mmCIF file of C-alpha atoms and ligand atoms in Angstrom:
data_model
loop_
_atom_site.group_PDB
_atom_site.id
_atom_site.type_symbol
_atom_site.label_atom_id
_atom_site.label_comp_id
_atom_site.label_asym_id
_atom_site.label_seq_id
_atom_site.Cartn_x
_atom_site.Cartn_y
_atom_site.Cartn_z
ATOM 1 C CA UNK M 16 -21.094 -7.741 5.635
ATOM 2 C CA UNK M 17 -22.547 -4.584 4.665
ATOM 3 C CA UNK M 18 -20.943 -1.802 5.077
ATOM 4 C CA UNK M 19 -22.366 1.757 3.457
ATOM 5 C CA UNK M 20 -19.167 4.087 3.985
ATOM 6 C CA UNK M 21 -15.652 2.905 2.648
ATOM 7 C CA UNK M 22 -13.390 0.502 4.931
ATOM 8 C CA UNK M 23 -10.116 2.920 5.619
ATOM 9 C CA UNK M 24 -6.573 1.140 4.906
ATOM 10 C CA UNK M 25 -3.999 3.649 6.097
ATOM 11 C CA UNK M 26 -0.287 2.611 5.535
ATOM 12 C CA UNK M 27 1.741 4.350 7.906
ATOM 13 C CA UNK M 28 5.546 3.728 6.888
ATOM 14 C CA UNK M 29 7.150 5.981 9.525
ATOM 15 C CA UNK M 30 10.521 6.455 9.508
ATOM 16 C CA UNK M 31 11.236 4.026 7.074
ATOM 17 C CA UNK M 32 12.698 3.659 3.912
ATOM 18 C CA UNK M 33 15.426 5.488 1.136
ATOM 19 C CA UNK M 34 14.059 6.054 -2.093
ATOM 20 C CA UNK M 35 14.967 3.345 -3.706
ATOM 21 C CA UNK M 36 13.169 0.647 -1.013
ATOM 22 C CA UNK M 37 10.200 2.868 -1.913
ATOM 23 C CA UNK M 38 10.276 2.257 -5.244
ATOM 24 C CA UNK M 39 10.932 -1.412 -4.742
ATOM 25 C CA UNK M 40 7.797 -1.351 -2.490
ATOM 26 C CA UNK M 41 5.586 -0.170 -5.543
ATOM 27 C CA UNK M 42 7.436 -2.175 -8.020
ATOM 28 C CA UNK M 43 6.493 -4.823 -6.090
ATOM 29 C CA UNK M 44 3.002 -4.197 -5.242
ATOM 30 C CA UNK M 45 2.285 -3.452 -9.456
ATOM 31 C CA UNK M 46 3.287 -7.070 -9.804
ATOM 32 C CA UNK M 47 0.941 -8.531 -7.020
ATOM 33 C CA UNK M 48 -1.610 -6.497 -8.829
ATOM 34 C CA UNK M 49 -0.949 -7.559 -12.173
ATOM 35 C CA UNK M 50 -1.171 -11.323 -11.190
ATOM 36 C CA UNK M 51 -4.523 -10.599 -8.806
ATOM 37 C CA UNK M 52 -5.946 -7.334 -8.779
ATOM 38 C CA UNK M 53 -8.750 -7.198 -6.056
ATOM 39 C CA UNK M 54 -12.239 -5.521 -6.356
ATOM 40 C CA UNK M 55 -11.517 -2.257 -4.100
ATOM 41 C CA UNK M 56 -15.388 -1.554 -3.834
ATOM 42 C CA UNK M 57 -16.043 -0.420 -0.433
ATOM 43 C CA UNK M 58 -12.421 -0.247 -0.014
ATOM 44 C CA UNK M 59 -9.764 3.317 0.397
ATOM 45 C CA UNK M 60 -6.380 2.478 0.636
ATOM 46 C CA UNK M 61 -4.055 5.796 1.848
ATOM 47 C CA UNK M 62 -0.212 5.238 1.841
ATOM 48 C CA UNK M 63 1.680 7.110 4.348
ATOM 49 C CA UNK M 64 5.436 7.220 3.267
ATOM 50 C CA UNK M 65 8.200 9.850 4.394
ATOM 51 C CA UNK M 66 7.397 13.201 2.825
ATOM 52 C CA UNK M 67 10.491 12.990 0.897
ATOM 53 C CA UNK M 68 9.384 10.537 -1.308
ATOM 54 C CA UNK M 69 5.936 11.686 -2.378
ATOM 55 C CA UNK M 70 6.776 13.226 -5.619
ATOM 56 C CA UNK M 71 8.177 10.175 -6.895
ATOM 57 C CA UNK M 72 5.253 7.864 -5.640
ATOM 58 C CA UNK M 73 2.560 9.632 -7.063
ATOM 59 C CA UNK M 74 4.400 9.819 -10.418
ATOM 60 C CA UNK M 75 4.626 5.578 -9.980
ATOM 61 C CA UNK M 76 0.856 5.343 -8.966
ATOM 62 C CA UNK M 77 -0.571 6.521 -11.601
ATOM 63 C CA UNK M 78 2.224 4.646 -13.876
ATOM 64 C CA UNK M 79 1.556 1.256 -12.544
ATOM 65 C CA UNK M 80 -2.494 2.487 -12.254
ATOM 66 C CA UNK M 81 -2.247 1.165 -8.234
ATOM 67 C CA UNK M 82 -5.718 2.330 -6.314
ATOM 68 C CA UNK M 83 -3.579 4.149 -3.807
ATOM 69 C CA UNK M 84 -4.318 7.765 -2.609
ATOM 70 C CA UNK M 85 -1.500 9.174 -0.182
ATOM 71 C CA UNK M 86 -1.349 10.915 3.151
ATOM 72 C CA UNK M 87 0.910 12.786 4.922
ATOM 73 C CA UNK M 88 2.319 11.991 8.425
ATOM 74 C CA UNK M 89 2.805 15.225 9.755
ATOM 75 C CA UNK M 90 1.651 18.900 8.621
ATOM 76 C CA UNK M 91 3.160 21.922 9.769
ATOM 77 C CA UNK M 92 1.254 24.079 12.351
ATOM 78 C CA UNK M 93 2.080 26.705 10.309
ATOM 79 C CA UNK M 94 0.965 28.566 6.952
ATOM 80 C CA UNK M 95 4.707 28.927 5.054
ATOM 81 C CA UNK M 96 7.899 30.881 5.766
ATOM 82 C CA UNK M 97 10.588 31.520 8.849
ATOM 83 C CA UNK M 98 9.934 27.420 10.313
ATOM 84 C CA UNK M 99 12.778 25.624 9.299
ATOM 85 C CA UNK M 100 12.360 22.043 8.643
ATOM 86 C CA UNK M 101 8.566 22.567 8.262
ATOM 87 C CA UNK M 102 6.364 21.240 5.649
ATOM 88 C CA UNK M 103 3.725 23.403 4.984
ATOM 89 C CA UNK M 104 -0.198 22.239 3.925
ATOM 90 C CA UNK M 105 0.348 24.600 1.094
ATOM 91 C CA UNK M 106 3.487 22.403 -0.061
ATOM 92 C CA UNK M 107 1.190 18.882 0.565
ATOM 93 C CA UNK M 108 -2.083 20.106 -1.096
ATOM 94 C CA UNK M 109 -0.760 18.780 -4.405
ATOM 95 C CA UNK M 110 0.791 15.397 -3.230
ATOM 96 C CA UNK M 111 -1.786 14.271 -0.496
ATOM 97 C CA UNK M 112 -5.454 14.040 0.243
ATOM 98 C CA UNK M 113 -4.625 12.932 3.979
ATOM 99 C CA UNK M 114 -2.459 13.729 6.671
ATOM 100 C CA UNK M 115 -2.170 12.173 10.444
ATOM 101 C CA UNK M 116 -2.092 14.652 12.962
ATOM 102 C CA UNK M 117 -1.280 14.031 16.543
ATOM 103 C CA UNK M 118 0.406 10.400 16.289
ATOM 104 C CA UNK M 119 1.563 9.315 19.422
ATOM 105 C CA UNK M 120 5.452 9.098 18.371
ATOM 106 C CA UNK M 121 4.928 12.809 17.644
ATOM 107 C CA UNK M 122 3.446 13.665 20.909
ATOM 108 C CA UNK M 123 5.851 11.588 22.409
ATOM 109 C CA UNK M 124 9.423 12.753 20.366
ATOM 110 C CA UNK M 125 8.584 16.130 19.296
ATOM 111 C CA UNK M 126 6.100 17.331 22.290
ATOM 112 C CA UNK M 127 3.054 18.482 20.369
ATOM 113 C CA UNK M 128 0.353 19.315 22.543
ATOM 114 C CA UNK M 129 -3.440 20.284 21.855
ATOM 115 C CA UNK M 130 -2.636 23.645 21.056
ATOM 116 C CA UNK M 131 -0.100 23.113 18.564
ATOM 117 C CA UNK M 132 -2.053 19.644 17.019
ATOM 118 C CA UNK M 133 -5.160 22.177 16.999
ATOM 119 C CA UNK M 134 -3.508 24.842 14.550
ATOM 120 C CA UNK M 135 -2.129 21.612 12.369
ATOM 121 C CA UNK M 136 -5.770 20.805 11.971
ATOM 122 C CA UNK M 137 -6.675 24.247 10.833
ATOM 123 C CA UNK M 138 -4.112 24.427 8.093
ATOM 124 C CA UNK M 139 -4.754 21.186 6.479
ATOM 125 C CA UNK M 140 -8.257 21.959 6.329
ATOM 126 C CA UNK M 141 -7.335 25.406 4.949
ATOM 127 C CA UNK M 142 -5.479 23.384 2.380
ATOM 128 C CA UNK M 143 -8.119 20.836 1.704
ATOM 129 C CA UNK M 144 -6.682 18.094 3.366
ATOM 130 C CA UNK M 145 -8.317 15.622 4.917
ATOM 131 C CA UNK M 146 -6.919 15.296 8.910
ATOM 132 C CA UNK M 147 -7.221 11.964 10.342
ATOM 133 C CA UNK M 148 -6.501 12.710 14.283
ATOM 134 C CA UNK M 149 -4.753 10.289 16.294
ATOM 135 C CA UNK M 150 -5.696 9.764 19.844
ATOM 136 C CA UNK M 151 -4.228 7.314 22.214
ATOM 137 C CA UNK M 152 -7.492 6.519 24.466
ATOM 138 C CA UNK M 153 -10.931 7.012 24.956
ATOM 139 C CA UNK M 154 -11.174 10.115 26.921
ATOM 140 C CA UNK M 155 -8.822 12.469 24.299
ATOM 141 C CA UNK M 156 -10.454 15.846 22.855
ATOM 142 C CA UNK M 157 -10.559 15.721 18.806
ATOM 143 C CA UNK M 158 -11.271 19.160 17.493
ATOM 144 C CA UNK M 159 -14.362 20.386 15.936
ATOM 145 C CA UNK M 160 -13.165 20.259 13.016
ATOM 146 C CA UNK M 161 -12.428 16.589 12.287
ATOM 147 C CA UNK M 162 -14.333 13.913 11.132
ATOM 148 C CA UNK M 163 -11.822 11.345 10.822
ATOM 149 C CA UNK M 164 -10.111 10.232 14.004
ATOM 150 C CA UNK M 165 -8.045 6.798 14.872
ATOM 151 C CA UNK M 166 -7.756 5.142 17.769
ATOM 152 C CA UNK M 167 -3.994 3.956 18.761
ATOM 153 C CA UNK M 168 -3.431 2.755 22.228
ATOM 154 C CA UNK M 169 0.246 3.104 22.837
ATOM 155 C CA UNK M 170 0.865 0.199 24.399
ATOM 156 C CA UNK M 171 -0.353 -1.425 20.761
ATOM 157 C CA UNK M 172 1.754 0.334 18.798
ATOM 158 C CA UNK M 173 4.874 -2.214 17.351
ATOM 159 C CA UNK M 174 4.525 -4.780 19.895
ATOM 160 C CA UNK M 175 2.518 -7.482 18.256
ATOM 161 C CA UNK M 176 -0.497 -6.943 21.135
ATOM 162 C CA UNK M 177 -3.102 -5.499 19.227
ATOM 163 C CA UNK M 178 -6.376 -3.888 21.018
ATOM 164 C CA UNK M 179 -9.033 -7.088 20.401
ATOM 165 C CA UNK M 180 -12.097 -5.750 18.085
ATOM 166 C CA UNK M 181 -14.382 -5.875 20.579
ATOM 167 C CA UNK M 182 -12.494 -3.180 23.075
ATOM 168 C CA UNK M 183 -11.521 -0.951 19.754
ATOM 169 C CA UNK M 184 -14.869 -0.880 18.533
ATOM 170 C CA UNK M 185 -16.543 0.065 22.238
ATOM 171 C CA UNK M 186 -14.043 3.212 22.313
ATOM 172 C CA UNK M 187 -14.941 3.815 18.943
ATOM 173 C CA UNK M 188 -18.721 3.926 20.364
ATOM 174 C CA UNK M 189 -16.993 6.243 22.955
ATOM 175 C CA UNK M 190 -15.432 8.607 21.039
ATOM 176 C CA UNK M 191 -18.211 9.119 18.102
ATOM 177 C CA UNK M 192 -20.408 9.592 21.232
ATOM 178 C CA UNK M 193 -18.383 12.162 23.104
ATOM 179 C CA UNK M 194 -17.604 13.861 19.177
ATOM 180 C CA UNK M 195 -20.447 13.946 16.838
ATOM 181 C CA UNK M 196 -18.557 15.955 14.350
ATOM 182 C CA UNK M 197 -16.794 12.456 13.940
ATOM 183 C CA UNK M 198 -17.823 10.343 10.978
ATOM 184 C CA UNK M 199 -14.953 7.895 10.393
ATOM 185 C CA UNK M 200 -12.962 6.037 13.313
ATOM 186 C CA UNK M 201 -9.808 3.972 12.573
ATOM 187 C CA UNK M 202 -7.999 1.386 14.779
ATOM 188 C CA UNK M 203 -4.429 1.483 14.459
ATOM 189 C CA UNK M 204 -2.007 -0.832 16.874
ATOM 190 C CA UNK M 205 -0.311 -4.261 15.633
ATOM 191 C CA UNK M 206 -2.848 -4.121 13.188
ATOM 192 C CA UNK M 207 -2.023 -7.059 10.571
ATOM 193 C CA UNK M 208 -3.517 -9.240 7.516
ATOM 194 C CA UNK M 209 -3.764 -12.440 10.096
ATOM 195 C CA UNK M 210 -6.416 -10.302 12.767
ATOM 196 C CA UNK M 211 -7.702 -7.238 10.379
ATOM 197 C CA UNK M 212 -11.090 -9.040 9.786
ATOM 198 C CA UNK M 213 -12.018 -8.719 13.399
ATOM 199 C CA UNK M 214 -11.582 -5.348 13.292
ATOM 200 C CA UNK M 215 -13.371 -5.120 9.577
ATOM 201 C CA UNK M 216 -16.304 -7.465 10.906
ATOM 202 C CA UNK M 217 -16.885 -4.788 14.103
ATOM 203 C CA UNK M 218 -18.962 -2.189 12.646
ATOM 204 C CA UNK M 219 -18.290 0.333 14.787
ATOM 205 C CA UNK M 220 -14.818 0.480 13.383
ATOM 206 C CA UNK M 221 -14.700 2.586 9.460
ATOM 207 C CA UNK M 222 -11.207 1.364 9.026
ATOM 208 C CA UNK M 223 -7.216 0.149 10.333
ATOM 209 C CA UNK M 224 -3.965 1.814 10.467
ATOM 210 C CA UNK M 225 -1.248 -0.493 9.901
ATOM 211 C CA UNK M 226 2.584 0.612 10.521
ATOM 212 C CA UNK M 227 5.426 -2.679 10.862
ATOM 213 C CA UNK M 228 2.039 -4.033 8.455
ATOM 214 C CA UNK M 229 2.217 -1.529 5.460
ATOM 215 C CA UNK M 230 6.449 -2.193 4.877
ATOM 216 C CA UNK M 231 6.518 -5.150 3.065
ATOM 217 C CA UNK M 232 4.545 -4.919 -0.322
ATOM 218 C CA UNK M 233 3.176 -8.543 -0.005
ATOM 219 C CA UNK M 234 1.662 -8.515 3.474
ATOM 220 C CA UNK M 235 0.225 -5.265 3.179
ATOM 221 C CA UNK M 236 -1.460 -6.778 0.185
ATOM 222 C CA UNK M 237 -2.738 -9.344 1.811
ATOM 223 C CA UNK M 238 -3.839 -7.280 4.720
ATOM 224 C CA UNK M 239 -5.932 -5.324 1.929
ATOM 225 C CA UNK M 240 -6.985 -8.827 0.129
ATOM 226 C CA UNK M 241 -8.069 -9.951 3.730
ATOM 227 C CA UNK M 242 -10.356 -6.745 4.288
ATOM 228 C CA UNK M 243 -11.361 -6.604 0.933
ATOM 229 C CA UNK M 244 -12.782 -10.147 0.401
ATOM 230 C CA UNK M 245 -14.425 -9.991 4.021
ATOM 231 C CA UNK M 246 -16.655 -6.737 2.666
ATOM 232 C CA UNK M 247 -17.967 -8.744 0.224
ATOM 233 C CA UNK M 248 -18.898 -11.523 1.862
ATOM 234 C CA UNK M 249 -22.305 -11.902 3.177
ATOM 235 C CA UNK M 250 -23.589 -11.993 6.953
HETATM 236 P P1 PGA L 324 2.075 -0.916 14.020
HETATM 237 O O1 PGA L 324 2.105 0.976 14.477
HETATM 238 O O2 PGA L 324 0.754 -1.176 13.310
HETATM 239 O O3 PGA L 324 3.333 -0.890 13.714
HETATM 240 O O4 PGA L 324 1.677 -1.067 15.736
HETATM 241 C C1 PGA L 324 0.953 1.474 14.112
HETATM 242 C C2 PGA L 324 1.003 3.232 14.114
HETATM 243 O O5 PGA L 324 1.659 3.624 14.924
HETATM 244 O O6 PGA L 324 0.427 3.767 13.392
#
């Protein structure tokens, strides 16, 4: 299957893992990688752990020579100052290349609205962090200064009931038509190593965003392997 742009795999750990279990994941991944390194041509893997683990994990990734980049799960809407609990773009910039913005769990549990999300996108952009803007259906608005969006229907998140690749591809097409600035559309919602191939084979999709399937190194490695293999298989 020929793709002209990289296929993204964005692992979202959400509010899971202690420092100890995060380090264990990296050790497990390193063991798998040493046993069978994968040809990652055309595949970009981004891991979004808790912000708490970023300093440790960015050192480990270099030490273990793993082909992973990092993303934040969220970013402050404000530059810096009296915003208790917020982690700003400036703080994140040395550690991450990407950040999720507007994940449905942030919208639901932290009442994040479009005005606030636009501010988050602006802060990320100013600091050179690429926002991955999450929308839950084809009708939602994506800020003009976003190039990457993730389509994540709420009913598919954490339920084991993934959206079909065909439907996800159609929504991706609609989103791209409504937002010509978007170059990359990623699908998220119950993606696993067992169903990922169908998304890779859908040309209007440019990546996947697995949550649960990123928590075990073995399953995440298998998912990456499926993607890397599918990309190299001639159609
Ligand atoms: P899930 O989560 O893969 O566990 O469904 C995806 C997400 O919410 O990003």
